[in-house]
Coordinates of C-alpha atoms and ligand atoms in Angstrom, one line a residue:
M1 CA -36.3 -0.3 68.7
K2 CA -34.9 2.2 71.2
I3 CA -35.0 5.8 70.3
L4 CA -33.4 8.7 72.2
V5 CA -34.8 12.2 71.7
T6 CA -33.3 15.4 73.0
V7 CA -35.4 18.1 74.6
K8 CA -34.2 21.6 75.2
R9 CA -36.0 24.2 77.3
V10 CA -36.2 27.5 75.5
I11 CA -38.3 30.7 75.6
D12 CA -41.7 29.9 74.1
H13 CA -41.6 30.9 70.5
N14 CA -44.8 33.0 70.8
V15 CA -43.2 35.3 73.5
K16 CA -41.6 38.6 72.7
I17 CA -38.0 38.5 73.9
K18 CA -37.0 41.0 76.6
I19 CA -33.5 42.1 77.1
K20 CA -31.9 43.0 80.5
T21 CA -31.5 46.7 81.0
D22 CA -27.7 46.4 81.0
K23 CA -28.0 44.4 77.8
S24 CA -25.8 41.6 79.3
D25 CA -28.3 38.9 78.3
V26 CA -31.9 38.0 77.5
D27 CA -34.2 38.6 80.5
L28 CA -35.8 35.2 81.4
S29 CA -37.7 36.5 84.5
N30 CA -41.5 35.8 84.3
T31 CA -41.0 34.5 80.8
K32 CA -43.0 31.5 79.5
M33 CA -40.7 28.6 78.6
A34 CA -41.4 25.6 76.4
I35 CA -39.9 22.7 74.5
N36 CA -37.8 23.9 71.6
P37 CA -40.1 23.6 68.5
F38 CA -37.6 21.4 66.6
C39 CA -37.4 19.1 69.6
E40 CA -41.2 18.8 69.6
I41 CA -40.9 17.5 66.1
A42 CA -38.2 15.0 67.2
I43 CA -40.5 13.7 70.0
E44 CA -43.4 13.4 67.6
E45 CA -41.3 11.5 65.1
A46 CA -40.0 9.1 67.8
I47 CA -43.5 8.4 69.0
R48 CA -44.8 7.8 65.5
I49 CA -41.9 5.3 64.9
K50 CA -42.7 3.6 68.2
E51 CA -46.5 3.4 67.4
K52 CA -45.8 1.9 64.0
A53 CA -43.3 -0.6 65.3
E54 CA -45.7 -1.7 68.1
K55 CA -48.4 -2.3 65.5
E56 CA -45.9 -4.7 63.8
G57 CA -45.3 -6.4 67.1
I58 CA -41.8 -4.8 67.7
T59 CA -41.4 -3.5 71.3
S60 CA -40.0 0.0 71.3
E61 CA -39.0 2.6 73.9
V62 CA -38.6 6.3 73.6
I63 CA -36.3 8.1 76.0
A64 CA -36.2 11.9 76.3
V65 CA -32.9 13.6 77.5
S66 CA -32.4 17.1 78.5
V67 CA -29.3 19.0 79.6
G68 CA -30.1 22.0 81.7
T69 CA -31.3 23.4 85.0
S70 CA -33.8 21.5 87.2
L71 CA -36.5 23.7 85.6
S72 CA -36.1 21.5 82.5
Q73 CA -38.1 18.8 84.4
S74 CA -41.2 20.6 83.3
E75 CA -40.4 20.2 79.5
L76 CA -39.4 16.5 80.2
R77 CA -42.8 16.0 81.9
T78 CA -44.5 17.4 78.8
A79 CA -42.4 15.0 76.6
L80 CA -43.6 12.1 78.9
A81 CA -47.2 13.3 78.5
L82 CA -46.8 13.2 74.7
G83 CA -45.9 9.5 74.8
V84 CA -42.2 9.3 75.8
D85 CA -41.6 6.3 78.1
R86 CA -38.9 7.7 80.4
A87 CA -36.8 10.8 80.8
I88 CA -33.3 11.7 81.9
L89 CA -32.3 15.2 83.1
I90 CA -28.6 16.0 83.3
E91 CA -28.5 19.0 85.6
T92 CA -26.2 21.8 84.6
E93 CA -26.0 25.6 84.7
S94 CA -28.2 27.3 82.1
N95 CA -27.0 27.5 78.5
I96 CA -23.8 25.5 78.4
E97 CA -22.2 25.4 75.0
S98 CA -23.1 22.8 72.4
L99 CA -19.9 20.8 72.7
N100 CA -20.5 20.2 76.4
V101 CA -24.1 19.1 75.6
A102 CA -22.8 16.8 72.8
K103 CA -20.2 15.3 75.1
I104 CA -22.9 14.5 77.8
L105 CA -25.3 13.2 75.1
S106 CA -22.5 10.9 73.7
K107 CA -22.2 9.3 77.2
V108 CA -25.9 8.8 77.4
V109 CA -25.8 7.2 74.0
E110 CA -22.9 4.9 75.2
N111 CA -25.0 3.9 78.3
E112 CA -28.4 3.5 76.6
Q113 CA -27.2 2.1 73.2
P114 CA -30.2 3.5 71.2
D115 CA -30.9 2.4 67.6
L116 CA -31.8 6.0 66.7
V117 CA -31.1 9.4 68.2
I118 CA -33.4 12.3 67.0
L119 CA -32.4 15.9 67.8
G120 CA -33.8 19.2 66.6
K121 CA -31.8 20.8 63.8
Q122 CA -31.4 23.9 66.0
A123 CA -32.3 25.4 69.3
I124 CA -34.3 28.6 68.7
D125 CA -32.6 30.5 71.6
T126 CA -28.9 30.3 70.5
D127 CA -29.5 29.1 66.8
N128 CA -26.3 27.1 67.0
N129 CA -27.3 24.2 64.7
Q130 CA -24.3 22.1 65.8
T131 CA -25.2 19.7 68.6
G132 CA -26.4 16.8 66.4
Q133 CA -23.4 17.1 64.1
M134 CA -21.0 17.2 67.1
L135 CA -22.8 14.2 68.6
A136 CA -22.3 12.3 65.4
A137 CA -18.6 13.2 65.4
L138 CA -18.1 12.1 69.0
T139 CA -20.1 8.8 68.7
G140 CA -18.9 8.0 65.1
M141 CA -22.5 7.4 64.2
P142 CA -23.8 8.4 60.7
Q143 CA -25.9 11.5 60.5
G144 CA -28.8 12.7 58.4
T145 CA -29.4 16.4 59.2
F146 CA -32.4 18.6 58.5
A147 CA -34.7 15.7 57.8
S148 CA -38.1 16.4 56.2
A149 CA -39.0 12.7 55.8
I150 CA -37.6 9.5 57.2
S151 CA -38.4 5.9 56.8
I152 CA -36.9 2.8 58.6
N153 CA -36.3 -0.4 56.9
N154 CA -34.8 -3.2 59.0
S155 CA -31.3 -2.0 60.0
K156 CA -31.3 1.1 57.7
I157 CA -32.9 4.5 57.8
S158 CA -33.5 6.7 54.8
V159 CA -33.5 10.5 55.4
T160 CA -34.9 13.0 52.9
R161 CA -33.4 16.5 53.2
E162 CA -34.3 19.7 51.6
I163 CA -31.3 21.2 49.9
D164 CA -30.8 24.1 47.5
G165 CA -32.8 23.4 44.4
G166 CA -34.3 20.1 45.4
M167 CA -34.4 17.1 47.7
Q168 CA -31.7 14.7 48.7
T169 CA -32.3 11.2 50.1
L170 CA -29.6 9.5 52.1
E171 CA -29.5 5.9 53.4
L172 CA -27.8 5.4 56.8
N173 CA -27.0 2.3 58.8
L174 CA -28.6 2.2 62.2
P175 CA -27.7 3.2 64.9
A176 CA -27.9 6.7 63.4
I177 CA -28.4 10.4 64.3
V178 CA -31.2 12.4 62.6
T179 CA -31.9 16.1 63.1
T180 CA -35.4 17.4 62.3
D181 CA -36.5 20.1 59.9
L182 CA -39.9 21.9 60.2
R183 CA -41.7 19.8 57.5
L184 CA -41.0 16.4 59.1
N185 CA -44.3 16.3 60.9
E186 CA -46.9 18.3 62.9
P187 CA -46.5 17.6 66.6
R188 CA -49.6 16.5 68.6
Y189 CA -50.8 18.1 71.8
A190 CA -50.7 16.3 75.1
S191 CA -54.2 15.1 76.4
L192 CA -55.2 15.8 80.0
P193 CA -55.2 12.1 81.0
N194 CA -51.7 11.7 79.5
I195 CA -50.5 14.8 81.4
M196 CA -51.8 13.1 84.6
K197 CA -50.2 9.7 83.7
A198 CA -46.9 11.5 82.9
K199 CA -46.5 12.4 86.6
R200 CA -45.9 8.7 87.4
K201 CA -43.4 8.0 84.5
P202 CA -39.7 7.7 85.5
L203 CA -37.6 10.9 85.3
L204 CA -33.9 10.2 86.3
I205 CA -31.8 13.1 87.4
K206 CA -28.0 12.9 86.8
T207 CA -25.0 15.3 86.7
P208 CA -22.3 15.7 84.1
E209 CA -19.9 14.2 86.7
D210 CA -22.0 11.0 86.7
Y211 CA -21.0 10.6 83.1
G212 CA -17.4 11.7 83.7
V213 CA -17.9 15.0 81.7
I214 CA -16.2 18.2 82.8
I215 CA -18.0 21.3 81.5
K216 CA -15.6 23.7 79.7
Q217 CA -16.9 26.9 78.3
H218 CA -15.0 28.4 75.3
C219 CA -16.9 31.5 74.6
K220 CA -18.0 34.5 76.7
L221 CA -21.2 36.3 76.1
L222 CA -20.4 40.0 75.7
G223 CA -23.9 41.3 75.3
V224 CA -27.2 41.2 73.4
D225 CA -29.2 43.8 71.5
S226 CA -32.7 44.1 70.1
P227 CA -33.2 44.2 66.4
A228 CA -33.3 47.8 65.0
K229 CA -36.9 49.2 65.1
R230 CA -38.6 49.2 61.6
Q231 CA -39.5 52.6 60.3
T232 CA -43.2 53.3 59.6
G233 CA -44.1 52.9 55.9
I234 CA -45.7 55.5 53.7
M235 CA -48.5 55.2 51.1
V236 CA -47.7 56.3 47.5
E237 CA -50.3 57.3 44.9
S238 CA -48.6 56.1 41.8
V239 CA -45.7 54.0 40.4
S240 CA -43.8 57.2 39.4
E241 CA -44.1 58.5 43.0
L242 CA -42.8 55.0 44.2
V243 CA -39.8 55.2 41.9
N244 CA -39.2 58.8 42.9
Q245 CA -39.3 57.8 46.7
L246 CA -37.0 54.8 46.1
K247 CA -34.5 56.9 44.2
N248 CA -34.5 60.1 46.1
E249 CA -35.6 59.3 49.7
A250 CA -34.6 55.7 50.3
K251 CA -31.8 55.9 47.8
V252 CA -31.9 52.2 47.0
I253 CA -32.2 52.5 43.2
Ligands
AMP1 P1 -28.2 23.6 68.8 O1 -27.0 22.9 68.2 O2 -27.9 24.2 70.1 O3 -28.8 24.6 67.8 O4 -29.3 22.5 69.1 C1 -29.7 21.5 68.2 C2 -30.5 20.5 68.9 O5 -29.7 19.8 69.9 C3 -31.7 21.0 69.7 O6 -32.8 21.2 68.9 C4 -31.9 19.9 70.7 O7 -32.6 18.8 70.2 C5 -30.5 19.5 71.0 N1 -30.0 20.2 72.2 C6 -29.2 21.3 72.2 N2 -29.0 21.7 73.5 C7 -29.6 20.8 74.3 C8 -29.8 20.7 75.7 N3 -29.2 21.6 76.6 N4 -30.5 19.6 76.1 C9 -31.1 18.8 75.3 N5 -31.0 18.9 74.0 C10 -30.2 19.9 73.5

């Protein structure tokens, strides 16, 4: 069983986002970066599948792929410490559009011929939620998006998805593409010995040109802004005062 997982380097989700003074973009200077949380879930699921398969005597391999600047090596090393076997970094400028990423990933899929590709459902920096779907379109592979549970049975995978008002379970033929939702699993932490071992695991560095992909950007970032500051609340003594405030001050009823 060969599993490809995608790893995007994003601002650590615990960090408060800073904006450049000219509001042209988010300020990444001295900002803690990390693996996109949905990609952490993808890595965890791939490792669990590998561990289960190996218990059943099936050899498995997990490969992590990232598209980004050379700094993304750090997130790939973390993936290796978590249990990924080898990693590939395709070096590009920062934040290229999803279609470019999907085109590069489709070439990696063509080269590696994985049985399963697991991506996060979205990257928390751009919130695009489109790379997995684009990759499915480019490769012609079936897709199960927003997975909250998966199970593999011979050449098929069933994917449970949370949809409005309930759950939906799909069955896909492998090779397939799955994107992860939050409830799929709880990612593990890397142990110190595994962090040390990860330094010796293979990390291949490639370029889009190696895969014959020309990067084309279709959108221009015009600017970013912080969310409006929340006004401080007030304490009310009674329900009638609350109703009065909502009616006459906030004017919402
Ligand atoms: P997005 O469509 O940008 O919201 O991203 C969805 C998922 O695609 C992410 O959670 C990642 O697993 C994957 N992905 C997006 N961009 C990259 C990238 N530059 N490198 C690796 N994986 C990526």
